[in-house]
PDB file of C-alpha atoms in Angstrom:
ATOM      1  CA  MET A 646      -0.047  -0.006   0.034  1.00 71.00           C
ATOM      2  CA  TYR A 647       2.445   2.650  -1.374  1.00 85.00           C
ATOM      3  CA  VAL A 648       1.722   6.242  -1.110  1.00 88.00           C
ATOM      4  CA  ASP A 649       4.067   8.512  -3.010  1.00 88.00           C
ATOM      5  CA  PRO A 650       5.805  11.413  -1.085  1.00 88.00           C
ATOM      6  CA  GLN A 651       3.942  14.201  -2.899  1.00 86.00           C
ATOM      7  CA  THR A 652       0.509  12.732  -1.957  1.00 89.00           C
ATOM      8  CA  ARG A 653       1.806  12.146   1.719  1.00 90.00           C
ATOM      9  CA  ARG A 654       2.672  15.815   1.807  1.00 89.00           C
ATOM     10  CA  ALA A 655      -0.747  16.753   0.371  1.00 89.00           C
ATOM     11  CA  LEU A 656      -2.455  14.758   3.152  1.00 92.00           C
ATOM     12  CA  LEU A 657      -0.929  16.875   5.848  1.00 92.00           C
ATOM     13  CA  PRO A 658      -3.195  19.974   5.591  1.00 89.00           C
ATOM     14  CA  ILE A 659      -6.083  17.673   5.010  1.00 91.00           C
ATOM     15  CA  ALA A 660      -5.306  15.913   8.298  1.00 92.00           C
ATOM     16  CA  ASP A 661      -5.164  19.195  10.089  1.00 91.00           C
ATOM     17  CA  LYS A 662      -8.645  20.031   8.906  1.00 88.00           C
ATOM     18  CA  ILE A 663      -9.985  16.715   9.857  1.00 93.00           C
ATOM     19  CA  VAL A 664      -8.602  16.935  13.364  1.00 93.00           C
ATOM     20  CA  SER A 665     -10.260  20.395  13.793  1.00 89.00           C
ATOM     21  CA  SER A 666     -13.592  19.667  12.322  1.00 89.00           C
ATOM     22  CA  PHE A 667     -14.486  15.899  12.075  1.00 93.00           C
ATOM     23  CA  THR A 668     -17.004  14.117  14.302  1.00 93.00           C
ATOM     24  CA  GLU A 669     -17.417  10.315  14.668  1.00 94.00           C
ATOM     25  CA  ALA A 670     -20.208  10.469  12.159  1.00 94.00           C
ATOM     26  CA  ASP A 671     -17.980  12.141   9.580  1.00 93.00           C
ATOM     27  CA  TRP A 672     -15.457   9.329   9.889  1.00 96.00           C
ATOM     28  CA  ILE A 673     -18.243   6.698   9.313  1.00 95.00           C
ATOM     29  CA  LYS A 674     -19.494   8.634   6.358  1.00 94.00           C
ATOM     30  CA  LEU A 675     -15.984   8.983   4.839  1.00 95.00           C
ATOM     31  CA  ALA A 676     -15.242   5.353   5.553  1.00 95.00           C
ATOM     32  CA  THR A 677     -18.316   4.355   3.713  1.00 95.00           C
ATOM     33  CA  LEU A 678     -17.395   6.517   0.745  1.00 94.00           C
ATOM     34  CA  THR A 679     -13.866   5.043   0.578  1.00 96.00           C
ATOM     35  CA  ASP A 680     -14.776   1.452   1.398  1.00 96.00           C
ATOM     36  CA  SER A 681     -12.720   1.693   4.556  1.00 96.00           C
ATOM     37  CA  TYR A 682     -15.398   1.082   7.167  1.00 95.00           C
ATOM     38  CA  ASP A 683     -13.499  -1.897   8.679  1.00 95.00           C
ATOM     39  CA  LEU A 684     -10.347   0.285   8.994  1.00 95.00           C
ATOM     40  CA  VAL A 685     -12.079   3.170  10.684  1.00 96.00           C
ATOM     41  CA  ARG A 686     -14.511   1.146  12.984  1.00 94.00           C
ATOM     42  CA  ASN A 687     -11.927  -1.433  14.046  1.00 94.00           C
ATOM     43  CA  HIS A 688      -9.000   0.935  14.595  1.00 95.00           C
ATOM     44  CA  SER A 689      -7.790   0.510  18.170  1.00 94.00           C
ATOM     45  CA  ARG A 690      -7.244   4.123  18.828  1.00 95.00           C
ATOM     46  CA  LEU A 691      -8.833   6.529  16.152  1.00 96.00           C
ATOM     47  CA  LEU A 692     -12.281   7.045  17.352  1.00 95.00           C
ATOM     48  CA  ARG A 693     -11.356   6.573  20.983  1.00 94.00           C
ATOM     49  CA  SER A 694      -8.758   9.327  20.694  1.00 94.00           C
ATOM     50  CA  LEU A 695     -11.312  11.644  19.018  1.00 94.00           C
ATOM     51  CA  ASP A 696     -13.869  10.897  21.862  1.00 92.00           C
ATOM     52  CA  PHE A 697     -11.401  11.506  24.629  1.00 92.00           C
ATOM     53  CA  LYS A 698      -9.514  14.327  22.801  1.00 91.00           C
ATOM     54  CA  ASP A 699      -6.255  12.490  23.408  1.00 93.00           C
ATOM     55  CA  ASP A 700      -3.030  14.070  22.148  1.00 93.00           C
ATOM     56  CA  ASP A 701      -2.227  11.134  19.836  1.00 95.00           C
ATOM     57  CA  TYR A 702      -5.417  11.769  17.833  1.00 95.00           C
ATOM     58  CA  SER A 703      -3.695  13.799  15.013  1.00 95.00           C
ATOM     59  CA  GLY A 704      -1.059  11.044  14.401  1.00 95.00           C
ATOM     60  CA  HIS A 705      -3.775   8.393  14.173  1.00 96.00           C
ATOM     61  CA  VAL A 706      -5.675  10.641  11.721  1.00 96.00           C
ATOM     62  CA  LEU A 707      -2.692  10.884   9.423  1.00 95.00           C
ATOM     63  CA  SER A 708      -1.930   7.219   9.608  1.00 95.00           C
ATOM     64  CA  VAL A 709      -5.482   6.205   8.732  1.00 96.00           C
ATOM     65  CA  LEU A 710      -5.621   8.722   5.841  1.00 96.00           C
ATOM     66  CA  ASN A 711      -2.296   7.256   4.439  1.00 95.00           C
ATOM     67  CA  THR A 712      -3.777   3.721   4.755  1.00 95.00           C
ATOM     68  CA  ILE A 713      -7.114   4.763   3.022  1.00 96.00           C
ATOM     69  CA  VAL A 714      -5.199   6.334   0.147  1.00 95.00           C
ATOM     70  CA  GLY A 715      -2.699   3.489  -0.062  1.00 94.00           C
ATOM     71  CA  ARG A 716      -5.569   1.026  -0.580  1.00 94.00           C
ATOM     72  CA  ASP A 717      -6.890   3.054  -3.520  1.00 94.00           C
ATOM     73  CA  PRO A 718      -5.260   6.268  -4.752  1.00 92.00           C
ATOM     74  CA  ALA A 719      -8.737   7.503  -6.067  1.00 92.00           C
ATOM     75  CA  ASN A 720      -9.719   7.685  -2.337  1.00 93.00           C
ATOM     76  CA  PHE A 721      -7.675  10.992  -2.174  1.00 91.00           C
ATOM     77  CA  ASP A 722     -10.250  12.756  -4.351  1.00 89.00           C
ATOM     78  CA  GLU A 723     -13.005  11.292  -2.315  1.00 92.00           C
ATOM     79  CA  ILE A 724     -11.552  12.570   0.908  1.00 92.00           C
ATOM     80  CA  THR A 725     -10.992  16.059  -0.625  1.00 87.00           C
ATOM     81  CA  ARG A 726     -14.575  16.141  -1.944  1.00 85.00           C
ATOM     82  CA  TYR A 727     -16.037  15.191   1.385  1.00 88.00           C
ATOM     83  CA  LEU A 728     -13.982  17.698   3.206  1.00 85.00           C
ATOM     84  CA  ASN A 729     -14.902  20.528   0.823  1.00 79.00           C
ATOM     85  CA  ALA A 730     -18.497  19.670   1.033  1.00 79.00           C
ATOM     86  CA  LEU A 731     -18.237  19.804   4.821  1.00 79.00           C
ATOM     87  CA  GLU A 732     -16.709  23.204   4.612  1.00 69.00           C
ATOM     88  CA  GLY A 733     -19.393  24.542   2.402  1.00 65.00           C
ATOM     89  CA  GLY A 734     -18.611  23.179  -1.138  1.00 61.00           C
ATOM     90  CA  GLY A 735     -17.063  24.805  -4.041  1.00 64.00           C
ATOM     91  CA  THR A 736     -13.493  25.004  -5.232  1.00 66.00           C
ATOM     92  CA  SER A 737     -10.778  27.167  -3.618  1.00 69.00           C
ATOM     93  CA  LEU A 738      -9.585  29.917  -5.893  1.00 77.00           C
ATOM     94  CA  SER A 739      -6.704  30.979  -3.500  1.00 80.00           C
ATOM     95  CA  SER A 740      -3.009  30.665  -4.289  1.00 77.00           C
ATOM     96  CA  VAL A 741      -2.352  29.632  -0.572  1.00 70.00           C
ATOM     97  CA  GLU A 742      -4.364  27.318   1.654  1.00 63.00           C
ATOM     98  CA  THR A 743      -4.262  28.762   5.225  1.00 62.00           C
ATOM     99  CA  PRO A 744      -5.975  27.506   8.368  1.00 56.00           C
ATOM    100  CA  GLY A 745      -9.236  29.094   9.553  1.00 57.00           C
ATOM    101  CA  ALA A 746     -12.690  29.784   8.039  1.00 59.00           C
ATOM    102  CA  ARG A 747     -13.135  29.432   4.225  1.00 63.00           C
ATOM    103  CA  PHE A 748     -15.699  31.393   2.184  1.00 68.00           C
ATOM    104  CA  TYR A 749     -17.104  30.343  -1.084  1.00 68.00           C
ATOM    105  CA  ILE A 750     -18.135  32.917  -3.659  1.00 73.00           C
ATOM    106  CA  GLN A 751     -21.070  32.882  -6.075  1.00 74.00           C
ATOM    107  CA  PRO A 752     -20.551  36.133  -8.114  1.00 82.00           C
ATOM    108  CA  THR A 753     -23.498  37.824  -9.871  1.00 82.00           C
ATOM    109  CA  VAL A 754     -21.295  40.136 -12.032  1.00 85.00           C
ATOM    110  CA  PHE A 755     -18.758  37.498 -13.080  1.00 87.00           C
ATOM    111  CA  LYS A 756     -18.760  33.908 -14.318  1.00 87.00           C
ATOM    112  CA  ILE A 757     -16.238  31.651 -12.528  1.00 84.00           C
ATOM    113  CA  PRO A 758     -14.155  30.100 -15.335  1.00 85.00           C
ATOM    114  CA  ASP A 759     -13.955  26.272 -15.712  1.00 79.00           C
ATOM    115  CA  GLU A 760     -10.081  26.299 -15.821  1.00 81.00           C
ATOM    116  CA  GLY A 761      -8.275  25.685 -12.488  1.00 80.00           C
ATOM    117  CA  GLN A 762      -5.352  27.786 -11.240  1.00 86.00           C
ATOM    118  CA  ASP A 763      -2.200  27.776 -13.402  1.00 91.00           C
ATOM    119  CA  GLN A 764       0.745  27.544 -10.936  1.00 90.00           C
ATOM    120  CA  ASN A 765       3.024  29.194 -13.416  1.00 95.00           C
ATOM    121  CA  LEU A 766       0.843  32.072 -14.511  1.00 96.00           C
ATOM    122  CA  VAL A 767       1.561  35.729 -13.599  1.00 97.00           C
ATOM    123  CA  SER A 768      -1.149  38.197 -14.577  1.00 97.00           C
ATOM    124  CA  VAL A 769      -0.482  41.945 -14.893  1.00 97.00           C
ATOM    125  CA  MET A 770      -2.949  44.652 -13.940  1.00 97.00           C
ATOM    126  CA  MET A 771      -1.894  48.054 -15.204  1.00 95.00           C
ATOM    127  CA  PRO A 772      -3.088  51.053 -17.277  1.00 92.00           C
ATOM    128  CA  PHE A 773      -3.342  50.280 -20.974  1.00 88.00           C
ATOM    129  CA  SER A 774      -1.849  53.557 -22.163  1.00 90.00           C
ATOM    130  CA  PRO A 775       1.129  53.332 -24.573  1.00 92.00           C
ATOM    131  CA  GLN A 776       3.714  54.671 -22.047  1.00 94.00           C
ATOM    132  CA  PHE A 777       3.407  51.396 -20.094  1.00 96.00           C
ATOM    133  CA  GLY A 778       4.320  49.189 -23.037  1.00 95.00           C
ATOM    134  CA  ARG A 779       8.000  49.016 -21.966  1.00 97.00           C
ATOM    135  CA  VAL A 780       7.011  48.422 -18.403  1.00 98.00           C
ATOM    136  CA  TYR A 781       4.898  45.359 -19.480  1.00 97.00           C
ATOM    137  CA  ASP A 782       7.839  44.123 -21.506  1.00 97.00           C
ATOM    138  CA  ALA A 783      10.056  44.362 -18.384  1.00 98.00           C
ATOM    139  CA  ILE A 784       7.545  42.500 -16.272  1.00 98.00           C
ATOM    140  CA  LYS A 785       7.300  39.683 -18.982  1.00 97.00           C
ATOM    141  CA  SER A 786      10.959  39.369 -19.051  1.00 98.00           C
ATOM    142  CA  ALA A 787      11.183  39.130 -15.071  1.00 98.00           C
ATOM    143  CA  ALA A 788       8.496  36.375 -15.380  1.00 98.00           C
ATOM    144  CA  ARG A 789      10.552  34.547 -17.945  1.00 97.00           C
ATOM    145  CA  THR A 790      13.723  34.850 -15.712  1.00 97.00           C
ATOM    146  CA  ALA A 791      11.657  33.226 -12.863  1.00 97.00           C
ATOM    147  CA  GLY A 792      10.435  30.428 -15.093  1.00 96.00           C
ATOM    148  CA  LEU A 793       6.859  31.709 -15.284  1.00 97.00           C
ATOM    149  CA  ASN A 794       4.334  32.748 -17.925  1.00 96.00           C
ATOM    150  CA  CYS A 795       2.969  36.300 -18.009  1.00 96.00           C
ATOM    151  CA  MET A 796      -0.359  37.663 -19.499  1.00 96.00           C
ATOM    152  CA  ARG A 797      -2.347  40.851 -19.536  1.00 93.00           C
ATOM    153  CA  ALA A 798      -6.064  41.148 -20.268  1.00 84.00           C
ATOM    154  CA  ASP A 799      -5.327  42.433 -23.768  1.00 83.00           C
ATOM    155  CA  ASP A 800      -3.446  39.288 -24.553  1.00 79.00           C
ATOM    156  CA  ILE A 801      -6.791  37.297 -24.476  1.00 73.00           C
ATOM    157  CA  TRP A 802     -10.215  37.722 -25.895  1.00 70.00           C
ATOM    158  CA  GLN A 803     -12.577  35.059 -24.687  1.00 65.00           C
ATOM    159  CA  ASP A 804     -15.492  37.121 -23.622  1.00 64.00           C
ATOM    160  CA  SER A 805     -17.359  40.113 -25.120  1.00 62.00           C
ATOM    161  CA  VAL A 806     -17.090  41.873 -21.653  1.00 76.00           C
ATOM    162  CA  LEU A 807     -13.498  42.938 -20.882  1.00 80.00           C
ATOM    163  CA  ILE A 808     -13.864  42.841 -17.186  1.00 87.00           C
ATOM    164  CA  GLN A 809     -14.954  39.112 -17.431  1.00 91.00           C
ATOM    165  CA  ASP A 810     -11.622  38.292 -19.143  1.00 91.00           C
ATOM    166  CA  ILE A 811      -9.799  40.168 -16.494  1.00 93.00           C
ATOM    167  CA  PHE A 812     -11.602  38.424 -13.696  1.00 94.00           C
ATOM    168  CA  SER A 813     -10.955  35.020 -15.411  1.00 93.00           C
ATOM    169  CA  LEU A 814      -7.329  35.851 -15.737  1.00 95.00           C
ATOM    170  CA  ILE A 815      -6.971  36.712 -12.101  1.00 96.00           C
ATOM    171  CA  VAL A 816      -8.713  33.493 -11.186  1.00 94.00           C
ATOM    172  CA  ARG A 817      -6.316  31.457 -13.340  1.00 94.00           C
ATOM    173  CA  SER A 818      -3.178  33.282 -12.003  1.00 96.00           C
ATOM    174  CA  ARG A 819      -1.062  32.299  -9.024  1.00 95.00           C
ATOM    175  CA  ILE A 820       0.592  35.811  -8.857  1.00 97.00           C
ATOM    176  CA  VAL A 821      -0.886  39.089  -9.792  1.00 97.00           C
ATOM    177  CA  VAL A 822       1.334  42.195 -10.416  1.00 98.00           C
ATOM    178  CA  CYS A 823      -0.395  45.390  -9.998  1.00 97.00           C
ATOM    179  CA  ASP A 824       0.993  48.767 -11.205  1.00 97.00           C
ATOM    180  CA  PHE A 825      -0.512  51.577  -9.133  1.00 96.00           C
ATOM    181  CA  SER A 826       1.127  54.257 -11.163  1.00 97.00           C
ATOM    182  CA  GLU A 827      -1.181  57.199 -11.967  1.00 95.00           C
ATOM    183  CA  LYS A 828      -3.783  55.975  -9.450  1.00 95.00           C
ATOM    184  CA  ASN A 829      -5.658  54.096 -12.047  1.00 95.00           C
ATOM    185  CA  PRO A 830      -9.204  53.155 -10.470  1.00 94.00           C
ATOM    186  CA  ASN A 831      -9.341  49.968 -12.605  1.00 94.00           C
ATOM    187  CA  VAL A 832      -6.157  48.666 -11.107  1.00 95.00           C
ATOM    188  CA  PHE A 833      -7.356  49.359  -7.719  1.00 95.00           C
ATOM    189  CA  TYR A 834     -10.555  47.381  -8.369  1.00 95.00           C
ATOM    190  CA  GLU A 835      -8.450  44.483  -9.885  1.00 96.00           C
ATOM    191  CA  ALA A 836      -6.200  44.451  -6.962  1.00 96.00           C
ATOM    192  CA  GLY A 837      -9.111  44.090  -4.608  1.00 94.00           C
ATOM    193  CA  ILE A 838     -10.462  41.241  -6.601  1.00 95.00           C
ATOM    194  CA  ALA A 839      -7.018  39.529  -6.499  1.00 95.00           C
ATOM    195  CA  HIS A 840      -6.725  40.078  -2.681  1.00 93.00           C
ATOM    196  CA  THR A 841     -10.224  38.677  -2.080  1.00 91.00           C
ATOM    197  CA  LEU A 842      -9.441  35.552  -4.004  1.00 91.00           C
ATOM    198  CA  GLY A 843      -6.312  35.151  -1.965  1.00 91.00           C
ATOM    199  CA  LYS A 844      -3.772  35.549  -4.717  1.00 94.00           C
ATOM    200  CA  HIS A 845      -0.101  36.642  -4.326  1.00 94.00           C
ATOM    201  CA  VAL A 846      -0.262  40.312  -5.109  1.00 95.00           C
ATOM    202  CA  VAL A 847       2.935  42.125  -6.057  1.00 96.00           C
ATOM    203  CA  PRO A 848       2.450  45.981  -6.097  1.00 96.00           C
ATOM    204  CA  ILE A 849       4.735  48.078  -8.326  1.00 97.00           C
ATOM    205  CA  THR A 850       4.581  51.860  -9.034  1.00 97.00           C
ATOM    206  CA  GLN A 851       6.513  54.746 -10.415  1.00 97.00           C
ATOM    207  CA  ASN A 852       5.392  56.869  -7.480  1.00 96.00           C
ATOM    208  CA  GLY A 853       4.929  55.788  -3.898  1.00 94.00           C
ATOM    209  CA  GLY A 854       2.239  58.344  -3.356  1.00 94.00           C
ATOM    210  CA  ASP A 855       0.060  56.638  -5.911  1.00 95.00           C
ATOM    211  CA  VAL A 856      -0.332  53.471  -3.636  1.00 93.00           C
ATOM    212  CA  PRO A 857      -3.671  53.701  -1.823  1.00 86.00           C
ATOM    213  CA  ALA A 858      -3.360  54.267   1.800  1.00 85.00           C
ATOM    214  CA  ASP A 859      -5.142  50.915   2.583  1.00 83.00           C
ATOM    215  CA  LEU A 860      -2.216  49.185   0.714  1.00 83.00           C
ATOM    216  CA  ARG A 861       0.827  51.050   1.785  1.00 80.00           C
ATOM    217  CA  HIS A 862       1.530  48.468   4.576  1.00 81.00           C
ATOM    218  CA  HIS A 863       2.317  45.972   1.692  1.00 83.00           C
ATOM    219  CA  ARG A 864       5.792  46.089   0.375  1.00 89.00           C
ATOM    220  CA  TYR A 865       5.990  47.542  -3.222  1.00 95.00           C
ATOM    221  CA  LEU A 866       8.617  47.954  -5.836  1.00 97.00           C
ATOM    222  CA  GLN A 867       9.163  51.467  -7.062  1.00 97.00           C
ATOM    223  CA  TYR A 868      10.786  52.085 -10.484  1.00 98.00           C
ATOM    224  CA  LEU A 869      11.645  54.810 -13.073  1.00 98.00           C
ATOM    225  CA  ASN A 870      10.091  54.431 -16.471  1.00 97.00           C
ATOM    226  CA  ASN A 871      13.423  54.669 -18.329  1.00 97.00           C
ATOM    227  CA  GLY A 872      15.984  52.119 -19.610  1.00 96.00           C
ATOM    228  CA  GLU A 873      17.975  52.050 -16.384  1.00 97.00           C
ATOM    229  CA  GLY A 874      14.880  51.984 -14.151  1.00 97.00           C
ATOM    230  CA  LEU A 875      13.131  49.241 -16.112  1.00 98.00           C
ATOM    231  CA  LEU A 876      16.356  47.077 -15.990  1.00 98.00           C
ATOM    232  CA  ALA A 877      16.349  47.546 -12.165  1.00 98.00           C
ATOM    233  CA  LEU A 878      12.592  46.720 -12.037  1.00 98.00           C
ATOM    234  CA  GLU A 879      13.179  43.568 -14.146  1.00 98.00           C
ATOM    235  CA  LYS A 880      15.853  42.308 -11.730  1.00 98.00           C
ATOM    236  CA  GLN A 881      13.964  43.099  -8.586  1.00 97.00           C
ATOM    237  CA  LEU A 882      10.707  41.710  -9.782  1.00 98.00           C
ATOM    238  CA  ALA A 883      12.352  38.489 -11.111  1.00 97.00           C
ATOM    239  CA  SER A 884      13.778  37.951  -7.518  1.00 97.00           C
ATOM    240  CA  ARG A 885      10.377  38.601  -5.954  1.00 96.00           C
ATOM    241  CA  LEU A 886       8.626  36.155  -8.284  1.00 96.00           C
ATOM    242  CA  ALA A 887      11.257  33.490  -7.810  1.00 94.00           C
ATOM    243  CA  SER A 888      10.894  33.873  -3.960  1.00 92.00           C
ATOM    244  CA  ILE A 889       7.116  33.310  -4.210  1.00 88.00           C
TER     245      ILE A 889
END
């Protein structure tokens, strides 16, 4: 009953969520879904540790999960589906899974795209005026240096409504670079969407005063829109993207 190392690592946050939220009834339901009733019901410590809130409960949870997945790798998806349904359903759109409450969105203005998140995609939110063309070129070069792909909303045309293409691009991105230069209200709006969806947002600007007060506690990269300044931006941004 071999479980590959990557799957074992993926089970760690799942085990933490189960420890914090599962009841005995949840274990029985999950056991039924994964054809593991005998394992869960007959385990010498799992349900007893849950009932008595023993310190060894988390270890038994992880051990049982590994055994369930080891019996049938497809059980990993069954476990994930059950846990997601227990937390409210839906699919996480965030770049980072963090402990705590999870919220599921049902937008009325946007359609959630069918595609999942692309771990290698960087999207860029910036003014579309011509003087930002070289800035976008520098950002694309920085992304390539970090081994990532880079797109802006005008690189695609999948929907008749531009903001839908922008929303879909943010959803599919792991990292969102936002250029706050010139206090562009569209970029502010798009940064809010990215933050709400839990994306890694990297702010850049030509003028620190253009960064909204609510966002100045986030570290931003300041640059000059000339040859030397854009080379410096490219180097700094590539390092930032690589660290993410």
